[in-house]
Amino acid sequence: MAPTFRPFSGPALRRAAQLTLLAALATSACLSAQAQGTAAAPIKVGIALDVSGPFAGPGAEARDGFALAIKQLGSKLGGQPAQFIQTDMAGSPDQAKQLVDRYVQREKIDLFTGPIASNVALAVAPTLFAAKVPYLSSNAGPSQLAGAQCNAYFFGTAYQNDQFHEAAGQFAADQKFGRMVLIAPNYPAGKDSLTGFKRKFKGQVADEIFTKVGQIDYATELAQLRAAKPDAVYFFLPGAMGINFIKQFVGAGLSKDITLVTSGFSADEDVITAVGEPMLGLFNTTHWAHDLDNAANKAFVAAFRKEYAGRTPSLYAAQAFDAIMAMDAAVKAAGGKVSDKDALIKALAKAQYPSVRGNFRYANNHYPVQNFYLRTVGKNAEGRVTNKTIRTVLENYGDAYSAQCGLK
């Protein structure tokens, strides 16, 4: 006998309708999940900040430069959504290495930038290189990564450490200073600074003084200067170190007989704001200045002043801004495919974006070939103490280590 078909009625009908609705909802959820799975995941950028510790001043400037670039790009890179993961690494190599390990292993970052200090850069680089994460250094340019240990995944987007100080050495040679004392903190960038300066300086180095990183009392060093009686002093003391040294140097009356020469790190707008008139007459060299006459720089300086209550940006802010813009241009050139490492590296190496420093190119070791300028600290038409660019010291200048790099 054939089975009898009995249509649902009453409670059975309601139950069938509920099951049908649940099935439809489940199908919809599955389709939605599949659609989300196929949508492009946001590009992840790890940013090492230094808003505490010995480089807190420069770190705060870099933070603001990053933030302005991210805002202008609408939190996108190459037109694609991006997530910018920012963590304070406090200038500590050990802390930075732990945090970058997490960036790589847990966050799965696609790009990385920061930190301020070269010893921190050297601590985090191996993890990034092993994971094939492009590292765009927005400040540190250690010599160790410029020569035989260069790496395709490292881009010294700002400078190679020695370059800044070679420019200062060239200026000191041009001025024919006879005897000079050199001062720098005892860490990789400090050692690079004096090596670079001596490469161009032709006079006598009466003494080399290495201070502690983060040192703020220079009574001992000032006594050494008073005894040495040099024609000039070259110092590389970034952030609070430079602020305190200049104040104490001028306060001790040494500026009457000894000329101070430094790099932009110790004489930029952040330092000038903190020190004021004792900065007047100080010479410094840099690859970027707020008064450089190019369209990208004028737009950046105006936007920064508007964003930050009229404050003039420092080179740390400018470099951070440039690093994000370099990422944006490279992602766009690579068609948004950050997983295609070869294409991304090639796009980064072309440096095809309007840099605030003007035109530059990368040497084979991914460090810039660029101009370096001489500035002096004076008063502008409004009476504000600030830097004024005087002339170009080194033109289209590369670093001293690129020939040792095996990259083509």
mmCIF file of N, CA, C and O in Angstrom, residues 9 94 119 159 189 210 236 263 300 310 320 338 344 369 398 403:
data_model
loop_
_atom_site.group_PDB
_atom_site.id
_atom_site.type_symbol
_atom_site.label_atom_id
_atom_site.label_comp_id
_atom_site.label_asym_id
_atom_site.label_seq_id
_atom_site.Cartn_x
_atom_site.Cartn_y
_atom_site.Cartn_z
ATOM 1 N N SER A 9 -0.184 20.657 9.527
ATOM 2 C CA SER A 9 -1.265 21.527 9.966
ATOM 3 C C SER A 9 -0.998 21.900 11.404
ATOM 4 O O SER A 9 -0.314 21.176 12.134
ATOM 5 N N ASP A 94 65.462 45.820 24.018
ATOM 6 C CA ASP A 94 64.828 44.574 24.483
ATOM 7 C C ASP A 94 63.312 44.664 24.389
ATOM 8 O O ASP A 94 62.649 43.736 23.916
ATOM 9 N N ASN A 119 70.299 51.698 17.847
ATOM 10 C CA ASN A 119 70.453 50.429 18.556
ATOM 11 C C ASN A 119 69.143 49.663 18.620
ATOM 12 O O ASN A 119 69.131 48.427 18.598
ATOM 13 N N TYR A 159 67.977 58.818 5.900
ATOM 14 C CA TYR A 159 69.392 59.095 5.672
ATOM 15 C C TYR A 159 70.199 57.906 6.173
ATOM 16 O O TYR A 159 69.686 57.024 6.874
ATOM 17 N N ALA A 189 74.501 55.142 16.695
ATOM 18 C CA ALA A 189 74.382 56.390 15.939
ATOM 19 C C ALA A 189 75.419 57.410 16.380
ATOM 20 O O ALA A 189 75.907 58.207 15.572
ATOM 21 N N PHE A 210 82.606 60.559 24.460
ATOM 22 C CA PHE A 210 81.363 59.799 24.369
ATOM 23 C C PHE A 210 80.637 59.879 25.706
ATOM 24 O O PHE A 210 81.189 59.550 26.759
ATOM 25 N N PHE A 236 76.735 65.762 18.625
ATOM 26 C CA PHE A 236 75.518 65.063 18.222
ATOM 27 C C PHE A 236 74.865 64.558 19.500
ATOM 28 O O PHE A 236 75.281 63.570 20.093
ATOM 29 N N SER A 263 74.380 68.788 14.051
ATOM 30 C CA SER A 263 73.480 68.325 12.989
ATOM 31 C C SER A 263 72.072 68.821 13.290
ATOM 32 O O SER A 263 71.794 69.325 14.391
ATOM 33 N N PHE A 300 53.183 70.356 3.279
ATOM 34 C CA PHE A 300 53.350 69.631 4.541
ATOM 35 C C PHE A 300 53.473 70.586 5.716
ATOM 36 O O PHE A 300 52.792 70.417 6.744
ATOM 37 N N GLY A 310 49.836 75.801 15.083
ATOM 38 C CA GLY A 310 50.865 76.726 14.646
ATOM 39 C C GLY A 310 52.286 76.265 14.865
ATOM 40 O O GLY A 310 53.229 77.012 14.555
ATOM 41 N N ALA A 320 58.878 61.124 9.369
ATOM 42 C CA ALA A 320 57.777 60.197 9.642
ATOM 43 C C ALA A 320 56.678 60.357 8.592
ATOM 44 O O ALA A 320 56.125 59.363 8.093
ATOM 45 N N VAL A 338 50.214 43.591 -1.307
ATOM 46 C CA VAL A 338 51.344 43.626 -0.379
ATOM 47 C C VAL A 338 51.918 42.232 -0.142
ATOM 48 O O VAL A 338 53.030 42.100 0.368
ATOM 49 N N LEU A 344 56.464 44.694 -4.222
ATOM 50 C CA LEU A 344 56.426 45.758 -3.217
ATOM 51 C C LEU A 344 57.814 46.353 -3.006
ATOM 52 O O LEU A 344 57.977 47.577 -2.935
ATOM 53 N N VAL A 369 70.326 58.944 -1.829
ATOM 54 C CA VAL A 369 71.283 59.862 -2.438
ATOM 55 C C VAL A 369 70.542 61.193 -2.521
ATOM 56 O O VAL A 369 69.544 61.314 -3.243
ATOM 57 N N GLY A 398 75.580 60.384 -1.659
ATOM 58 C CA GLY A 398 75.305 59.048 -1.157
ATOM 59 C C GLY A 398 76.142 58.737 0.061
ATOM 60 O O GLY A 398 76.915 59.570 0.546
ATOM 61 N N ALA A 403 79.098 50.608 -1.695
ATOM 62 C CA ALA A 403 79.921 49.711 -2.520
ATOM 63 C C ALA A 403 80.125 48.342 -1.858
ATOM 64 O O ALA A 403 80.398 47.352 -2.537
#
